[in-house]
PDB file of C-alpha atoms in Angstrom:
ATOM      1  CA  UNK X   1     120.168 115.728  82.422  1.00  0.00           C
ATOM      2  CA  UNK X   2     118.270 118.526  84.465  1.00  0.00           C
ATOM      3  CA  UNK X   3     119.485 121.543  85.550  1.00  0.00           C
ATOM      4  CA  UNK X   4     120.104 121.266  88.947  1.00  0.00           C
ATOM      5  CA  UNK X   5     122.292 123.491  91.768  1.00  0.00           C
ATOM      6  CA  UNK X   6     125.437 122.777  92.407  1.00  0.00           C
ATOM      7  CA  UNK X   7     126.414 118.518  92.690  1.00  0.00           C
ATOM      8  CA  UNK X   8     125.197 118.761  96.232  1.00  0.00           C
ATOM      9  CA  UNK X   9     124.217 120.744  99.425  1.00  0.00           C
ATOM     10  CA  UNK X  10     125.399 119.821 103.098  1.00  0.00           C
ATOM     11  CA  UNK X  11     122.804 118.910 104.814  1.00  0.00           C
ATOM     12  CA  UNK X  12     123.780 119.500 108.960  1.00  0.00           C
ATOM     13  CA  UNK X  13     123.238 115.928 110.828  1.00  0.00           C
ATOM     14  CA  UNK X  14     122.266 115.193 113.369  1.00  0.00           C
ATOM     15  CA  UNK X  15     120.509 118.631 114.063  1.00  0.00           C
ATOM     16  CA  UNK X  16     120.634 119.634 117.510  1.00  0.00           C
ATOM     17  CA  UNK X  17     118.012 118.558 120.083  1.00  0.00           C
ATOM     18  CA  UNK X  18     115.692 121.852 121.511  1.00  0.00           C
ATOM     19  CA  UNK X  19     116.819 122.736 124.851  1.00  0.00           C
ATOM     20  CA  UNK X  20     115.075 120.585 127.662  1.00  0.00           C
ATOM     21  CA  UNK X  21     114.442 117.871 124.673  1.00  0.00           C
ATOM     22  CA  UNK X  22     116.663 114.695 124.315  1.00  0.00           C
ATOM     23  CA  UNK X  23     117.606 113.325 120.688  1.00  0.00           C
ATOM     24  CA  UNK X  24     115.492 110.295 120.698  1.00  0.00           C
ATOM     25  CA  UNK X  25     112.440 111.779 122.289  1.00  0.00           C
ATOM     26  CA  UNK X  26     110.309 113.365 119.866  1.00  0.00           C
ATOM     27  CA  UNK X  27     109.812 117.298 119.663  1.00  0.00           C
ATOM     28  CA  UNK X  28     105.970 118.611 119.409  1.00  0.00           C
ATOM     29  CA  UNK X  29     104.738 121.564 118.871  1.00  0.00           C
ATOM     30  CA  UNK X  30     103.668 123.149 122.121  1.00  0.00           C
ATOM     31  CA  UNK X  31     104.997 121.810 125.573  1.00  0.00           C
ATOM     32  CA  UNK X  32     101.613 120.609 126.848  1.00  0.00           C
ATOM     33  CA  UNK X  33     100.873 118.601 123.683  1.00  0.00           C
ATOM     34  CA  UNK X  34     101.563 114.836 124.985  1.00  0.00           C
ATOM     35  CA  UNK X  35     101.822 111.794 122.583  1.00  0.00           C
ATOM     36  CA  UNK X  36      99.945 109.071 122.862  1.00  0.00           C
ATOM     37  CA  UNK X  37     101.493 106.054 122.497  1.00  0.00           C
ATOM     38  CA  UNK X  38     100.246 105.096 119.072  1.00  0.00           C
ATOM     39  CA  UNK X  39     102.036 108.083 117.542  1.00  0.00           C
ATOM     40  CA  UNK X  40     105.042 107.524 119.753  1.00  0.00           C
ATOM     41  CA  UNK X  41     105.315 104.293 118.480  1.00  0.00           C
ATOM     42  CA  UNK X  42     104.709 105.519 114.885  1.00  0.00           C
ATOM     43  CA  UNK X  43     107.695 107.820 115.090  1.00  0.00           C
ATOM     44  CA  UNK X  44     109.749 105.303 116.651  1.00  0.00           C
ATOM     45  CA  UNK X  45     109.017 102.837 113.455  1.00  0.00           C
ATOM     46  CA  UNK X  46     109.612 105.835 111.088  1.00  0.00           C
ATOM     47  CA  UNK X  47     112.997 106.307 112.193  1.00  0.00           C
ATOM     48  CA  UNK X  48     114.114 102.966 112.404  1.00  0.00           C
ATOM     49  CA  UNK X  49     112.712 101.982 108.521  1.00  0.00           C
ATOM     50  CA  UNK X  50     114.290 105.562 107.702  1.00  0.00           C
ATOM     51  CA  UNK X  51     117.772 104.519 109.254  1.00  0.00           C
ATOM     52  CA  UNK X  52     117.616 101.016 107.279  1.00  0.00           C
ATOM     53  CA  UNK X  53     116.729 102.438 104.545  1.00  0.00           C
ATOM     54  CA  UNK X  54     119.672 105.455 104.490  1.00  0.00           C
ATOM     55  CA  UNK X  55     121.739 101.969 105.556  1.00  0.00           C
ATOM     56  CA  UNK X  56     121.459 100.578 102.102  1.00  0.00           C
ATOM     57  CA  UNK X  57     121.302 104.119 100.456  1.00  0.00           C
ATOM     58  CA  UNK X  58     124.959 104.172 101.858  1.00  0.00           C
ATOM     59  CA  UNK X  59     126.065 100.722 100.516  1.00  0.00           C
ATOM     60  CA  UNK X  60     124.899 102.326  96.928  1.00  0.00           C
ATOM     61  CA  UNK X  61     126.706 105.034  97.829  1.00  0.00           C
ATOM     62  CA  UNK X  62     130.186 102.767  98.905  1.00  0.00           C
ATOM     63  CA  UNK X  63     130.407 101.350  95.660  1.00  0.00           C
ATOM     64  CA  UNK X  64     130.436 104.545  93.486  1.00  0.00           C
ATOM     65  CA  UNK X  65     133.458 104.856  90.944  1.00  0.00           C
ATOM     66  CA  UNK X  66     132.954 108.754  91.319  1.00  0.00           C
ATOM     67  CA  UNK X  67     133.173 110.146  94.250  1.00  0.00           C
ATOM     68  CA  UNK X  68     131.111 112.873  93.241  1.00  0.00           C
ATOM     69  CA  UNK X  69     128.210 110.398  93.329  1.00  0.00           C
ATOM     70  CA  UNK X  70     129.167 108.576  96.202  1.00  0.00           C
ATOM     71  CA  UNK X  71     128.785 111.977  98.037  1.00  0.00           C
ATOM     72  CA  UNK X  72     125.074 113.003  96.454  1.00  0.00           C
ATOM     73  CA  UNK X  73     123.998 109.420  97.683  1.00  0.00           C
ATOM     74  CA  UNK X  74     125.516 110.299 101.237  1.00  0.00           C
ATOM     75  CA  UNK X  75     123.268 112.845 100.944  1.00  0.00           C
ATOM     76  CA  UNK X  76     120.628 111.320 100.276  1.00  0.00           C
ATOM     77  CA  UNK X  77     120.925 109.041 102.567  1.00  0.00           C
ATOM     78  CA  UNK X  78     121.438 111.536 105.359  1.00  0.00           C
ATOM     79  CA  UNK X  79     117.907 113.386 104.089  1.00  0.00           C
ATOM     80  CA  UNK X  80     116.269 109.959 104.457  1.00  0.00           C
ATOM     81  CA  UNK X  81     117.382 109.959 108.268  1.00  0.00           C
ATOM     82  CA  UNK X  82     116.245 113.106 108.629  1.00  0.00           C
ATOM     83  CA  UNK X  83     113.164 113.410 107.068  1.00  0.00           C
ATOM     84  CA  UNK X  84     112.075 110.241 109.062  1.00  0.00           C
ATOM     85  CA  UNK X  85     112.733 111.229 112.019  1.00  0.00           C
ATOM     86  CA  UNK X  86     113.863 115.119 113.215  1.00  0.00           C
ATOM     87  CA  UNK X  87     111.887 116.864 110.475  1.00  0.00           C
ATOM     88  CA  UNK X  88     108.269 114.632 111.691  1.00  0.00           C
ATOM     89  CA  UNK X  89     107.460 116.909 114.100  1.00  0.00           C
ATOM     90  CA  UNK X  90     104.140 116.900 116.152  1.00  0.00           C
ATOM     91  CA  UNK X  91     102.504 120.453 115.617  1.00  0.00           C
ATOM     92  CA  UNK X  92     104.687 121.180 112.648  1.00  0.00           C
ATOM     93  CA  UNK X  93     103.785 122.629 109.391  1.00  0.00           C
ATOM     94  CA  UNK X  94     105.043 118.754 107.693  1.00  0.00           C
ATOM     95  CA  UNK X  95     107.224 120.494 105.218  1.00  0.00           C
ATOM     96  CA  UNK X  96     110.665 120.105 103.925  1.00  0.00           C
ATOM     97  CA  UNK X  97     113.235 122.650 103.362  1.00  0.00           C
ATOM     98  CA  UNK X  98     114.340 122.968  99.717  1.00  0.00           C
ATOM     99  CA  UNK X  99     117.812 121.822 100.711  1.00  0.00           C
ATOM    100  CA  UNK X 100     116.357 118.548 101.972  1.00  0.00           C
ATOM    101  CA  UNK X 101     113.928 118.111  99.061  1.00  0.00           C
ATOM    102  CA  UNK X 102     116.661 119.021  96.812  1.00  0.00           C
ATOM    103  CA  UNK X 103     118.450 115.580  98.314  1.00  0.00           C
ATOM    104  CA  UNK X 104     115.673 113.548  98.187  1.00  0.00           C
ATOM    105  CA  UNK X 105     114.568 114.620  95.042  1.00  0.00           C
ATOM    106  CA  UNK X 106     114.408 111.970  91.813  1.00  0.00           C
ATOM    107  CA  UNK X 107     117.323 113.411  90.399  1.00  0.00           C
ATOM    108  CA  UNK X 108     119.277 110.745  92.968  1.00  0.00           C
ATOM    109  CA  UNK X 109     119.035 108.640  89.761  1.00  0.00           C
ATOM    110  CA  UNK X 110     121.166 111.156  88.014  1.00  0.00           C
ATOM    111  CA  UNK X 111     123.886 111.362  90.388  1.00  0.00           C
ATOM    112  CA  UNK X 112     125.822 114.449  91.063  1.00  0.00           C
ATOM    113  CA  UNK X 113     125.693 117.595  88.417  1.00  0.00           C
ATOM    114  CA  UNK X 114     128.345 118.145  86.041  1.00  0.00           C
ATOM    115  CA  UNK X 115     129.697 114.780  85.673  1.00  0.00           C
ATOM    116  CA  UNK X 116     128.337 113.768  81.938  1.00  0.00           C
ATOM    117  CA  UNK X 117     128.120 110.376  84.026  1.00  0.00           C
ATOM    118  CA  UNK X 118     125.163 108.565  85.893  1.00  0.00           C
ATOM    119  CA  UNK X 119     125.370 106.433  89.094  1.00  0.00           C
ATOM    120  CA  UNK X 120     126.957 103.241  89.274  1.00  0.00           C
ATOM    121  CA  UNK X 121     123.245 101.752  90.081  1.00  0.00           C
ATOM    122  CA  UNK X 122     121.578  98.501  88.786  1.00  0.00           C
ATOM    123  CA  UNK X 123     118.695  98.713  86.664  1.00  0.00           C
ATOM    124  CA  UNK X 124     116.483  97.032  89.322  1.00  0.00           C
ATOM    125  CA  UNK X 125     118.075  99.614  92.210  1.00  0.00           C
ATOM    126  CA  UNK X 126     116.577 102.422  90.795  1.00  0.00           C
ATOM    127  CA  UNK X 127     112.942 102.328  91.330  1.00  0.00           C
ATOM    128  CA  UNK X 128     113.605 100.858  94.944  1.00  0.00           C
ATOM    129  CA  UNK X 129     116.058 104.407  95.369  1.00  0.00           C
ATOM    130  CA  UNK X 130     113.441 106.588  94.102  1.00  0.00           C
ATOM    131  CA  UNK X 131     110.841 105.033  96.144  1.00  0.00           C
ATOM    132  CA  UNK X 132     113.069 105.182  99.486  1.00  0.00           C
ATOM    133  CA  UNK X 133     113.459 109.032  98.976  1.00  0.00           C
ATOM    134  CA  UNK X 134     109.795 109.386  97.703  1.00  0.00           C
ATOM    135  CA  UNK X 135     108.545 107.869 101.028  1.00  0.00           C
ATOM    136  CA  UNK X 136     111.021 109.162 103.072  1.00  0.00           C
ATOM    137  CA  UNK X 137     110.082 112.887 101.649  1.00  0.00           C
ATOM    138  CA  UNK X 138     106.609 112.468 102.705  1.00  0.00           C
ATOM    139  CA  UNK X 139     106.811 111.369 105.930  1.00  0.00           C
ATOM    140  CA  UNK X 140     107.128 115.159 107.667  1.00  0.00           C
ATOM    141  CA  UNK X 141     103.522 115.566 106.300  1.00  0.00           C
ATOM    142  CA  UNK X 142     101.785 113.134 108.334  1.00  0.00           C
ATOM    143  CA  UNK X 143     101.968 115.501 111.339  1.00  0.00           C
ATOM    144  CA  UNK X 144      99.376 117.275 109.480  1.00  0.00           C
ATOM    145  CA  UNK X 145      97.102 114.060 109.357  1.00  0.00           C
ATOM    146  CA  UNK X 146      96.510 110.761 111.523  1.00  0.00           C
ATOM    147  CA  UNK X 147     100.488 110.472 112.506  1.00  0.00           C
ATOM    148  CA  UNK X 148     100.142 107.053 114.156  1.00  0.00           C
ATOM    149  CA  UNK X 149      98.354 105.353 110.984  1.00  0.00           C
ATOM    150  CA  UNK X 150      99.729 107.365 107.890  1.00  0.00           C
ATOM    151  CA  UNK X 151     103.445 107.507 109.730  1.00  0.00           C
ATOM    152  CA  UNK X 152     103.148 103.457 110.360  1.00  0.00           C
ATOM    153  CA  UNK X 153     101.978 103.284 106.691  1.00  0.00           C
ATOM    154  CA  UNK X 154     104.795 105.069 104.933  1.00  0.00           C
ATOM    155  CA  UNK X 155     107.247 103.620 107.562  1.00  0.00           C
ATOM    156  CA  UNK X 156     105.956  99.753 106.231  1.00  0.00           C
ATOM    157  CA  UNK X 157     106.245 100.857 102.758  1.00  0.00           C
ATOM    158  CA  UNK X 158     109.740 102.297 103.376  1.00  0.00           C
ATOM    159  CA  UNK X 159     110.785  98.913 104.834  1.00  0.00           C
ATOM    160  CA  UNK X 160     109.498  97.608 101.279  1.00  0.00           C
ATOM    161  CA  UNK X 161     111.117  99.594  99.234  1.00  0.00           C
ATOM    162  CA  UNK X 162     114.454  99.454 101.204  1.00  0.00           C
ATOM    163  CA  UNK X 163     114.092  95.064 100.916  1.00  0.00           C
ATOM    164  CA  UNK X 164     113.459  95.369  97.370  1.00  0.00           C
ATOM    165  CA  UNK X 165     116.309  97.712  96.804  1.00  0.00           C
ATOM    166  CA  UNK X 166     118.419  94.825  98.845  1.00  0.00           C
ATOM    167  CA  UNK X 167     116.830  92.396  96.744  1.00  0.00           C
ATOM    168  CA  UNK X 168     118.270  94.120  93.714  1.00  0.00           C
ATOM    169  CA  UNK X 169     121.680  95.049  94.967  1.00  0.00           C
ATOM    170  CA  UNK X 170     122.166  91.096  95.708  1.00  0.00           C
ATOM    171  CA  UNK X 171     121.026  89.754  93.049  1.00  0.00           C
ATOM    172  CA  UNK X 172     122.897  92.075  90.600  1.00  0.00           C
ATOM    173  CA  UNK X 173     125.818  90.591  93.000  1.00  0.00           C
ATOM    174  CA  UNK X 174     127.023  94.339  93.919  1.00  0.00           C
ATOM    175  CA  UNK X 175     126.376  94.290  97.183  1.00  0.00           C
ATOM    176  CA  UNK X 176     129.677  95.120  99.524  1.00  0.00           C
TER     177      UNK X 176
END
């Protein structure tokens, strides 16, 4: 196993809208910067493929024998939500803080620190998990790009990932 900080970090969910700024409309980085509706659209389908995909990340995270586990998966599943949706920020600099890369970071497959034990996860789960956070930690940098076409991309691939890892879970017969 890695080194690695303590079993896991809080991340705070939901974050707090700006004032002026409701939760589901999307922030940007000056107030005269509109969106057109390509990239509002794009942000819409990055949060919903984000929240299915944290969905499934918390049935993973249900089953866990060790609740030390079941809580780093909460957490990752939390950093997807977030890092689809409040950290994709129009004008941002389309990075993550280390406490949310620390979450979506591969070392999901390892579970929590300390524990000598790994996840309770299917062999077929576990490339479908990486992927979800992989995706899900590179959606922030779009904002930096085309939003509307790389945020659509990453949002279909997260949907893909998130059906395989569904795929898996059923056929292994673990799911709920």
């Amino acid at each position: 196993m890695t080194t690695s900080p303590p079993p896991w970090l809080p991340l705070p969910l939901p974050l707090p809208s700006p004032p002026g700024r409701t939760e589901d409309e999307p922030a940007s980085g000056s107030g005269d910067q509109a969106l057109d509706p390509a990239e509002l659209a794009a942000l819409h389908r990055g949060r919903d493929a984000g929240e299915a995909a944290a969905a499934w990340v918390r049935e993973l995270a249900d089953r866990q024998r060790d609740e030390r586990h079941a809580l780093a998966l909460k957490h990752a599943a939390a950093g997807i939500e977030r890092a689809s949706h409040q950290e994709v920020i129009p004008g941002g600099d389309g990075q993550l803080t280390e406490e949310l890369r620390y979450s979506l970071g591969a070392d999901v497959l390892l579970g929590a620190a300390y524990t000598a034990t790994l996840p309770d996860l299917a062999p077929d789960e576990r490339l479908p998990l990486v992927a979800v956070c992989a995706l899900a930690a590179a959606m922030p940098s779009c904002v930096l790009g085309d939003l509307a076409r790389e945020l659509a991309l990453l949002a279909d691939e997260l949907d893909a990932a998130t059906a395989a890892g569904r795929a898996a879970t059923a056929a292994t017969g673990s799911a709920g």
